[in-house]
PDB file of C-alpha atoms in Angstrom:
ATOM      1  CA  MET A   3     -24.079 -36.240  51.377  1.00 61.00           C
ATOM      2  CA  ARG A   4     -23.306 -32.683  52.694  1.00 71.00           C
ATOM      3  CA  ARG A   5     -19.841 -32.751  51.276  1.00 75.00           C
ATOM      4  CA  THR A   6     -21.077 -33.903  47.681  1.00 76.00           C
ATOM      5  CA  LEU A   7     -23.657 -30.987  47.682  1.00 76.00           C
ATOM      6  CA  LEU A   8     -20.722 -28.563  48.797  1.00 79.00           C
ATOM      7  CA  VAL A   9     -18.496 -29.924  46.037  1.00 78.00           C
ATOM      8  CA  LEU A  10     -21.220 -29.623  43.320  1.00 79.00           C
ATOM      9  CA  SER A  11     -22.116 -26.222  44.439  1.00 80.00           C
ATOM     10  CA  CYS A  12     -18.657 -25.008  44.171  1.00 84.00           C
ATOM     11  CA  VAL A  13     -18.260 -26.459  40.689  1.00 82.00           C
ATOM     12  CA  ALA A  14     -21.567 -24.897  39.636  1.00 82.00           C
ATOM     13  CA  LEU A  15     -20.458 -21.480  40.896  1.00 84.00           C
ATOM     14  CA  LEU A  16     -16.967 -21.845  39.279  1.00 84.00           C
ATOM     15  CA  ALA A  17     -18.636 -22.565  36.042  1.00 81.00           C
ATOM     16  CA  LEU A  18     -20.879 -19.595  36.339  1.00 80.00           C
ATOM     17  CA  GLY A  19     -18.040 -17.327  37.033  1.00 76.00           C
ATOM     18  CA  LEU A  20     -15.964 -18.813  34.085  1.00 76.00           C
ATOM     19  CA  ALA A  21     -19.031 -18.202  31.764  1.00 74.00           C
ATOM     20  CA  ALA A  22     -19.505 -14.462  32.934  1.00 69.00           C
ATOM     21  CA  ALA A  23     -15.764 -13.856  32.535  1.00 67.00           C
ATOM     22  CA  ALA A  24     -15.822 -15.346  28.871  1.00 67.00           C
ATOM     23  CA  ALA A  25     -18.779 -13.179  28.029  1.00 63.00           C
ATOM     24  CA  ALA A  26     -17.482  -9.920  29.464  1.00 59.00           C
ATOM     25  CA  GLY A  27     -15.951  -7.633  26.984  1.00 58.00           C
ATOM     26  CA  ASN A  28     -14.705 -10.041  24.308  1.00 58.00           C
ATOM     27  CA  GLY A  29     -17.830 -10.607  22.416  1.00 58.00           C
ATOM     28  CA  GLY A  30     -19.079 -13.698  24.220  1.00 59.00           C
ATOM     29  CA  PHE A  31     -19.033 -17.279  22.904  1.00 65.00           C
ATOM     30  CA  ALA A  32     -20.632 -16.339  19.468  1.00 66.00           C
ATOM     31  CA  PRO A  33     -18.560 -14.660  16.640  1.00 68.00           C
ATOM     32  CA  VAL A  34     -19.744 -11.285  15.577  1.00 68.00           C
ATOM     33  CA  GLY A  35     -22.574 -11.229  13.176  1.00 66.00           C
ATOM     34  CA  PRO A  36     -21.484 -11.683   9.410  1.00 65.00           C
ATOM     35  CA  ALA A  37     -21.587  -8.556   7.151  1.00 67.00           C
ATOM     36  CA  ASP A  38     -20.391 -10.520   4.042  1.00 68.00           C
ATOM     37  CA  GLN A  39     -20.920 -14.039   2.531  1.00 68.00           C
ATOM     38  CA  ASN A  40     -17.334 -15.065   3.468  1.00 69.00           C
ATOM     39  CA  GLU A  41     -17.836 -14.486   7.278  1.00 71.00           C
ATOM     40  CA  SER A  42     -21.170 -16.354   6.950  1.00 73.00           C
ATOM     41  CA  GLY A  43     -19.472 -19.490   5.827  1.00 76.00           C
ATOM     42  CA  ILE A  44     -16.927 -19.173   8.629  1.00 78.00           C
ATOM     43  CA  ARG A  45     -19.750 -18.657  11.077  1.00 80.00           C
ATOM     44  CA  SER A  46     -21.614 -21.749   9.951  1.00 83.00           C
ATOM     45  CA  ILE A  47     -18.403 -23.869  10.428  1.00 84.00           C
ATOM     46  CA  TYR A  48     -17.901 -22.407  13.944  1.00 85.00           C
ATOM     47  CA  TRP A  49     -21.451 -23.316  15.012  1.00 88.00           C
ATOM     48  CA  LEU A  50     -20.964 -26.816  13.684  1.00 89.00           C
ATOM     49  CA  LEU A  51     -17.787 -27.290  15.617  1.00 89.00           C
ATOM     50  CA  LEU A  52     -19.313 -25.844  18.661  1.00 88.00           C
ATOM     51  CA  ALA A  53     -22.136 -28.225  18.546  1.00 91.00           C
ATOM     52  CA  ILE A  54     -20.189 -31.269  17.992  1.00 91.00           C
ATOM     53  CA  THR A  55     -17.585 -30.448  20.594  1.00 90.00           C
ATOM     54  CA  GLY A  56     -20.057 -29.383  23.051  1.00 91.00           C
ATOM     55  CA  ALA A  57     -22.008 -32.710  22.732  1.00 92.00           C
ATOM     56  CA  VAL A  58     -18.865 -34.707  23.070  1.00 91.00           C
ATOM     57  CA  PHE A  59     -17.850 -32.679  26.171  1.00 92.00           C
ATOM     58  CA  VAL A  60     -21.164 -33.198  27.806  1.00 93.00           C
ATOM     59  CA  LEU A  61     -21.196 -36.839  26.963  1.00 92.00           C
ATOM     60  CA  VAL A  62     -17.644 -37.326  28.302  1.00 91.00           C
ATOM     61  CA  GLU A  63     -17.994 -35.484  31.507  1.00 92.00           C
ATOM     62  CA  ALA A  64     -21.328 -37.131  32.217  1.00 93.00           C
ATOM     63  CA  ALA A  65     -19.747 -40.689  31.820  1.00 89.00           C
ATOM     64  CA  LEU A  66     -16.826 -39.511  34.024  1.00 90.00           C
ATOM     65  CA  VAL A  67     -19.164 -38.409  36.889  1.00 89.00           C
ATOM     66  CA  LEU A  68     -21.306 -41.399  36.612  1.00 89.00           C
ATOM     67  CA  PHE A  69     -18.292 -43.779  36.778  1.00 84.00           C
ATOM     68  CA  ILE A  70     -16.854 -41.733  39.732  1.00 82.00           C
ATOM     69  CA  PHE A  71     -19.869 -42.338  41.861  1.00 81.00           C
ATOM     70  CA  LYS A  72     -20.998 -45.696  40.636  1.00 79.00           C
ATOM     71  CA  TYR A  73     -17.761 -47.160  40.990  1.00 74.00           C
ATOM     72  CA  ARG A  74     -15.984 -45.627  43.909  1.00 73.00           C
ATOM     73  CA  SER A  75     -14.766 -47.580  46.878  1.00 67.00           C
ATOM     74  CA  ALA A  76     -18.050 -47.743  48.785  1.00 68.00           C
ATOM     75  CA  GLY A  77     -16.174 -48.679  52.078  1.00 70.00           C
ATOM     76  CA  ARG A  78     -13.621 -51.009  50.298  1.00 70.00           C
ATOM     77  CA  PRO A  79     -10.077 -50.607  52.010  1.00 74.00           C
ATOM     78  CA  ARG A  80      -7.921 -48.279  49.935  1.00 71.00           C
ATOM     79  CA  GLU A  81      -5.263 -51.139  49.317  1.00 75.00           C
ATOM     80  CA  VAL A  82      -7.898 -53.408  47.886  1.00 75.00           C
ATOM     81  CA  GLU A  83      -8.240 -53.351  44.070  1.00 75.00           C
ATOM     82  CA  GLY A  84     -11.798 -53.340  42.625  1.00 70.00           C
ATOM     83  CA  PRO A  85     -13.012 -55.723  40.011  1.00 73.00           C
ATOM     84  CA  GLN A  86     -10.626 -55.803  37.073  1.00 76.00           C
ATOM     85  CA  VAL A  87     -12.042 -55.618  33.494  1.00 76.00           C
ATOM     86  CA  ILE A  88      -9.713 -56.497  30.561  1.00 81.00           C
ATOM     87  CA  GLY A  89     -10.871 -55.623  27.154  1.00 79.00           C
ATOM     88  CA  HIS A  90     -14.385 -54.746  25.919  1.00 82.00           C
ATOM     89  CA  THR A  91     -14.660 -55.308  22.021  1.00 87.00           C
ATOM     90  CA  ASN A  92     -17.847 -53.303  21.512  1.00 89.00           C
ATOM     91  CA  LEU A  93     -16.566 -50.172  23.326  1.00 85.00           C
ATOM     92  CA  GLU A  94     -13.313 -50.235  21.682  1.00 89.00           C
ATOM     93  CA  VAL A  95     -14.861 -50.429  18.185  1.00 92.00           C
ATOM     94  CA  ALA A  96     -17.404 -47.632  19.314  1.00 90.00           C
ATOM     95  CA  TRP A  97     -14.779 -45.262  20.350  1.00 86.00           C
ATOM     96  CA  THR A  98     -12.812 -45.841  17.213  1.00 92.00           C
ATOM     97  CA  VAL A  99     -15.418 -45.501  14.738  1.00 94.00           C
ATOM     98  CA  ALA A 100     -17.345 -42.569  16.277  1.00 91.00           C
ATOM     99  CA  PRO A 101     -14.244 -40.308  16.156  1.00 91.00           C
ATOM    100  CA  VAL A 102     -13.827 -41.317  12.409  1.00 94.00           C
ATOM    101  CA  LEU A 103     -17.397 -40.463  11.727  1.00 93.00           C
ATOM    102  CA  ILE A 104     -17.439 -37.260  13.464  1.00 91.00           C
ATOM    103  CA  LEU A 105     -14.199 -36.193  11.831  1.00 92.00           C
ATOM    104  CA  ALA A 106     -15.455 -37.136   8.422  1.00 93.00           C
ATOM    105  CA  ALA A 107     -18.810 -35.116   8.731  1.00 90.00           C
ATOM    106  CA  ILE A 108     -16.577 -32.039   9.919  1.00 90.00           C
ATOM    107  CA  ALA A 109     -14.317 -32.427   6.783  1.00 90.00           C
ATOM    108  CA  GLY A 110     -17.209 -32.675   4.503  1.00 89.00           C
ATOM    109  CA  PHE A 111     -18.823 -29.565   5.950  1.00 87.00           C
ATOM    110  CA  VAL A 112     -15.683 -27.552   5.907  1.00 86.00           C
ATOM    111  CA  PHE A 113     -14.785 -28.414   2.297  1.00 85.00           C
ATOM    112  CA  ALA A 114     -18.203 -27.648   1.254  1.00 83.00           C
ATOM    113  CA  LYS A 115     -17.956 -24.166   2.648  1.00 80.00           C
ATOM    114  CA  VAL A 116     -14.411 -23.569   1.464  1.00 76.00           C
ATOM    115  CA  ALA A 117     -15.146 -22.468  -1.913  1.00 71.00           C
ATOM    116  CA  GLY A 118     -17.757 -19.803  -0.754  1.00 67.00           C
ATOM    117  CA  ILE A 119     -15.227 -18.525   1.862  1.00 68.00           C
ATOM    118  CA  LYS A 120     -12.356 -18.064  -0.479  1.00 62.00           C
ATOM    119  CA  ASN A 121     -14.354 -16.612  -3.538  1.00 60.00           C
ATOM    120  CA  ALA A 122     -16.269 -13.436  -3.405  1.00 63.00           C
ATOM    121  CA  PRO A 123     -19.526 -12.845  -5.374  1.00 62.00           C
ATOM    122  CA  ALA A 124     -18.987 -12.251  -8.961  1.00 65.00           C
ATOM    123  CA  ALA A 125     -19.070  -8.470 -10.030  1.00 64.00           C
ATOM    124  CA  ALA A 126     -18.801  -6.468 -13.286  1.00 66.00           C
ATOM    125  CA  SER A 127     -16.281  -4.152 -11.413  1.00 74.00           C
ATOM    126  CA  ALA A 128     -14.226  -4.251  -8.321  1.00 82.00           C
ATOM    127  CA  GLU A 129     -12.557  -1.739  -6.085  1.00 88.00           C
ATOM    128  CA  THR A 130      -8.843  -2.592  -5.392  1.00 91.00           C
ATOM    129  CA  VAL A 131      -7.443  -1.420  -2.023  1.00 94.00           C
ATOM    130  CA  ARG A 132      -3.762  -2.051  -1.213  1.00 95.00           C
ATOM    131  CA  ILE A 133      -3.150  -2.694   2.565  1.00 95.00           C
ATOM    132  CA  GLU A 134       0.305  -2.227   4.118  1.00 96.00           C
ATOM    133  CA  GLY A 135       1.082  -3.095   7.836  1.00 94.00           C
ATOM    134  CA  HIS A 136       3.476  -1.127   9.596  1.00 94.00           C
ATOM    135  CA  GLN A 137       4.747  -1.036  13.093  1.00 91.00           C
ATOM    136  CA  PHE A 138       2.340  -0.160  14.611  1.00 91.00           C
ATOM    137  CA  TYR A 139      -0.505   0.967  11.999  1.00 92.00           C
ATOM    138  CA  TRP A 140      -2.446   0.136   8.893  1.00 94.00           C
ATOM    139  CA  GLN A 141      -1.985   2.247   5.685  1.00 94.00           C
ATOM    140  CA  PHE A 142      -4.737   1.892   2.860  1.00 94.00           C
ATOM    141  CA  ASP A 143      -3.803   3.051  -0.643  1.00 94.00           C
ATOM    142  CA  TYR A 144      -6.855   3.563  -3.031  1.00 93.00           C
ATOM    143  CA  PRO A 145      -6.601   3.264  -6.800  1.00 90.00           C
ATOM    144  CA  ASN A 146      -6.795   7.084  -7.395  1.00 88.00           C
ATOM    145  CA  GLY A 147      -3.808   7.800  -5.052  1.00 89.00           C
ATOM    146  CA  ALA A 148      -5.911   8.715  -1.822  1.00 91.00           C
ATOM    147  CA  ILE A 149      -4.447   7.354   1.465  1.00 91.00           C
ATOM    148  CA  SER A 150      -5.906   6.625   4.876  1.00 92.00           C
ATOM    149  CA  ILE A 151      -4.489   5.403   8.041  1.00 93.00           C
ATOM    150  CA  ASP A 152      -6.019   2.777  10.331  1.00 93.00           C
ATOM    151  CA  THR A 153      -9.604   3.339   8.757  1.00 93.00           C
ATOM    152  CA  MET A 154     -10.446   1.949   5.485  1.00 95.00           C
ATOM    153  CA  ARG A 155     -13.458   3.259   3.622  1.00 94.00           C
ATOM    154  CA  ILE A 156     -15.217   1.095   1.140  1.00 93.00           C
ATOM    155  CA  PRO A 157     -18.487   1.127  -0.849  1.00 93.00           C
ATOM    156  CA  TYR A 158     -21.509  -0.749   0.108  1.00 91.00           C
ATOM    157  CA  HIS A 159     -22.374  -3.885  -1.817  1.00 87.00           C
ATOM    158  CA  ARG A 160     -19.268  -3.537  -4.345  1.00 89.00           C
ATOM    159  CA  LYS A 161     -16.624  -6.370  -4.609  1.00 88.00           C
ATOM    160  CA  ILE A 162     -13.408  -5.215  -2.755  1.00 90.00           C
ATOM    161  CA  GLU A 163     -10.126  -6.800  -3.617  1.00 90.00           C
ATOM    162  CA  LEU A 164      -7.558  -6.486  -1.049  1.00 92.00           C
ATOM    163  CA  GLU A 165      -3.609  -6.678  -1.614  1.00 94.00           C
ATOM    164  CA  ILE A 166      -2.010  -7.090   1.693  1.00 95.00           C
ATOM    165  CA  THR A 167       1.637  -6.871   2.515  1.00 95.00           C
ATOM    166  CA  SER A 168       3.937  -5.437   5.123  1.00 95.00           C
ATOM    167  CA  SER A 169       6.819  -2.889   5.343  1.00 92.00           C
ATOM    168  CA  ASP A 170       8.710  -4.465   8.215  1.00 91.00           C
ATOM    169  CA  VAL A 171       7.596  -7.680  10.124  1.00 94.00           C
ATOM    170  CA  ALA A 172       4.806 -10.078   9.811  1.00 94.00           C
ATOM    171  CA  HIS A 173       1.267  -8.767  10.579  1.00 95.00           C
ATOM    172  CA  SER A 174      -2.257 -10.487  10.119  1.00 94.00           C
ATOM    173  CA  TRP A 175      -5.245  -8.592   8.732  1.00 93.00           C
ATOM    174  CA  TRP A 176      -8.477  -9.564  10.539  1.00 90.00           C
ATOM    175  CA  VAL A 177     -11.792  -7.913  10.529  1.00 90.00           C
ATOM    176  CA  PRO A 178     -14.152 -10.755  11.931  1.00 85.00           C
ATOM    177  CA  ALA A 179     -17.455  -9.415  10.465  1.00 84.00           C
ATOM    178  CA  LEU A 180     -15.763  -9.491   7.147  1.00 84.00           C
ATOM    179  CA  GLY A 181     -13.928 -12.636   6.536  1.00 77.00           C
ATOM    180  CA  GLY A 182     -11.023 -14.602   7.683  1.00 77.00           C
ATOM    181  CA  LYS A 183      -7.587 -13.658   8.612  1.00 86.00           C
ATOM    182  CA  LEU A 184      -4.807 -12.852   6.086  1.00 90.00           C
ATOM    183  CA  ASP A 185      -1.117 -12.500   6.755  1.00 93.00           C
ATOM    184  CA  ALA A 186       0.659  -9.479   5.832  1.00 94.00           C
ATOM    185  CA  ILE A 187       4.297 -10.600   5.035  1.00 95.00           C
ATOM    186  CA  PRO A 188       7.345  -8.404   3.970  1.00 95.00           C
ATOM    187  CA  GLY A 189       8.031  -8.713   0.286  1.00 93.00           C
ATOM    188  CA  GLN A 190       5.033 -10.775  -0.436  1.00 94.00           C
ATOM    189  CA  THR A 191       1.496  -9.617  -1.521  1.00 94.00           C
ATOM    190  CA  ASN A 192      -1.512 -11.704  -0.460  1.00 94.00           C
ATOM    191  CA  ARG A 193      -4.842 -11.327  -1.967  1.00 90.00           C
ATOM    192  CA  THR A 194      -8.444 -11.737  -0.885  1.00 87.00           C
ATOM    193  CA  SER A 195     -11.890 -10.208  -1.662  1.00 86.00           C
ATOM    194  CA  PHE A 196     -15.189  -9.674  -0.054  1.00 85.00           C
ATOM    195  CA  ARG A 197     -18.389  -7.678  -0.492  1.00 86.00           C
ATOM    196  CA  ALA A 198     -19.924  -5.893   2.303  1.00 87.00           C
ATOM    197  CA  ASP A 199     -23.521  -6.475   2.691  1.00 86.00           C
ATOM    198  CA  GLU A 200     -24.127  -4.050   5.669  1.00 88.00           C
ATOM    199  CA  LEU A 201     -23.540  -0.416   6.216  1.00 92.00           C
ATOM    200  CA  GLY A 202     -21.560   0.709   9.423  1.00 91.00           C
ATOM    201  CA  ASN A 203     -18.243   0.452  11.110  1.00 93.00           C
ATOM    202  CA  PHE A 204     -16.671  -3.004  11.415  1.00 92.00           C
ATOM    203  CA  HIS A 205     -13.661  -3.236  13.870  1.00 91.00           C
ATOM    204  CA  GLY A 206     -10.483  -5.416  13.408  1.00 91.00           C
ATOM    205  CA  GLN A 207      -7.159  -6.110  14.953  1.00 91.00           C
ATOM    206  CA  CYS A 208      -3.828  -7.345  14.104  1.00 93.00           C
ATOM    207  CA  ALA A 209      -3.836 -11.050  14.654  1.00 91.00           C
ATOM    208  CA  GLU A 210      -0.040 -11.677  14.556  1.00 92.00           C
ATOM    209  CA  PHE A 211       2.077 -10.381  17.550  1.00 94.00           C
ATOM    210  CA  CYS A 212       4.277  -7.819  15.729  1.00 91.00           C
ATOM    211  CA  GLY A 213       6.261  -5.885  18.654  1.00 90.00           C
ATOM    212  CA  ILE A 214       5.502  -3.823  21.694  1.00 90.00           C
ATOM    213  CA  GLN A 215       2.796  -1.941  20.549  1.00 89.00           C
ATOM    214  CA  HIS A 216       1.130  -4.918  18.817  1.00 91.00           C
ATOM    215  CA  ALA A 217      -2.304  -4.133  20.844  1.00 89.00           C
ATOM    216  CA  ALA A 218      -2.440  -0.575  19.095  1.00 89.00           C
ATOM    217  CA  MET A 219      -2.606  -2.109  15.656  1.00 91.00           C
ATOM    218  CA  ALA A 220      -6.537  -1.984  15.548  1.00 92.00           C
ATOM    219  CA  MET A 221      -8.392  -1.118  12.346  1.00 93.00           C
ATOM    220  CA  VAL A 222     -11.842   0.051  11.290  1.00 94.00           C
ATOM    221  CA  VAL A 223     -13.569  -0.697   8.069  1.00 95.00           C
ATOM    222  CA  GLN A 224     -16.136   1.857   7.180  1.00 95.00           C
ATOM    223  CA  VAL A 225     -18.937   0.770   4.876  1.00 94.00           C
ATOM    224  CA  LEU A 226     -20.394   3.798   3.085  1.00 94.00           C
ATOM    225  CA  PRO A 227     -23.150   4.259   0.391  1.00 95.00           C
ATOM    226  CA  PRO A 228     -21.429   4.126  -2.959  1.00 92.00           C
ATOM    227  CA  ASP A 229     -22.077   7.858  -3.639  1.00 93.00           C
ATOM    228  CA  ARG A 230     -20.641   8.930  -0.427  1.00 94.00           C
ATOM    229  CA  TYR A 231     -17.675   6.662  -0.932  1.00 93.00           C
ATOM    230  CA  ASP A 232     -17.078   7.987  -4.303  1.00 91.00           C
ATOM    231  CA  ALA A 233     -17.257  11.773  -2.995  1.00 93.00           C
ATOM    232  CA  TRP A 234     -14.837  10.727  -0.108  1.00 91.00           C
ATOM    233  CA  VAL A 235     -12.143   9.093  -2.189  1.00 90.00           C
ATOM    234  CA  GLN A 236     -12.027  11.992  -4.678  1.00 90.00           C
ATOM    235  CA  GLN A 237     -11.804  14.605  -1.783  1.00 90.00           C
ATOM    236  CA  ARG A 238      -9.192  12.554   0.171  1.00 88.00           C
ATOM    237  CA  ARG A 239      -6.751  12.491  -2.840  1.00 85.00           C
ATOM    238  CA  THR A 240      -6.188  16.269  -2.410  1.00 84.00           C
ATOM    239  CA  ASP A 241      -6.985  16.749   1.208  1.00 83.00           C
ATOM    240  CA  ALA A 242      -3.438  16.901   2.688  1.00 81.00           C
ATOM    241  CA  ALA A 243      -4.748  18.289   5.994  1.00 84.00           C
ATOM    242  CA  ALA A 244      -6.896  15.351   6.630  1.00 83.00           C
ATOM    243  CA  VAL A 245      -4.339  12.873   5.567  1.00 81.00           C
ATOM    244  CA  GLY A 246      -1.732  14.650   7.757  1.00 84.00           C
ATOM    245  CA  HIS A 247      -4.073  14.693  10.972  1.00 82.00           C
ATOM    246  CA  GLU A 248      -4.997  10.955  10.385  1.00 84.00           C
ATOM    247  CA  THR A 249      -1.259  10.224  10.007  1.00 82.00           C
ATOM    248  CA  PHE A 250      -0.350  12.031  13.227  1.00 82.00           C
ATOM    249  CA  GLN A 251      -3.169  10.276  15.168  1.00 82.00           C
ATOM    250  CA  GLY A 252      -2.632   6.851  13.718  1.00 80.00           C
ATOM    251  CA  VAL A 253       1.248   6.671  13.583  1.00 82.00           C
ATOM    252  CA  CYS A 254       3.059   9.332  15.778  1.00 82.00           C
ATOM    253  CA  ALA A 255       0.578   9.585  18.630  1.00 79.00           C
ATOM    254  CA  LYS A 256       0.623   5.791  19.378  1.00 78.00           C
ATOM    255  CA  CYS A 257       4.256   6.105  20.778  1.00 77.00           C
ATOM    256  CA  HIS A 258       4.721   9.750  21.356  1.00 75.00           C
ATOM    257  CA  GLY A 259       2.754  12.579  23.288  1.00 66.00           C
ATOM    258  CA  LEU A 260       3.053  16.404  22.965  1.00 64.00           C
ATOM    259  CA  SER A 261       5.879  16.367  25.351  1.00 63.00           C
ATOM    260  CA  GLY A 262       8.039  13.839  23.309  1.00 54.00           C
TER     261      GLY A 262
END
């Protein structure tokens, strides 16, 4: 009995430790709150999958623990086999049909959400931003010729169309609060769209290993009120000093210091 309690205590402590590690510094178990309708659909799919897989995990582990304790040797010599059960039609039908039904439910829900994830809300006009991945920074080109590095500014509640490509190797654009990942591939332009329904800064990261400084390929999407965005994009077009400073910080300083 003492040994059983010790084992269970160790397992419980290990589970608590792993849960704490999972929740420390990486956003925890839940995805970040959605800031547009695309991410809202992805979040719904995440919670459905978590609920189903969590329930399956609990049932399987509970059955495993039950069988371990219920059918252990109970003093029987190790070389003596226990009762042998060959075949169980009801169980075999159950564990064949149950996964099929679960997968059908998941597939139906996912396909119902796909259209909403892929298509941004309709809008009379849209802002187009070209995103170009480089080793190891992001460059954003705006319709009037303005440029920014690593920080993309967009207007609040306005449809944004992204044209994503790469100048060197494969990268992957991903801002969790604003939708799914999209690869940046040399010689190819991938397109997606979204509409930010919250003001603020939303952080993202290159999601495709692209070289030794891959971890430095972070990005920020800054959602501004429309009037502030319009003023910024007009000023940035002729503000060479700001572009130069941002370029040094985002391009050069990631690999080089003042000493070389």
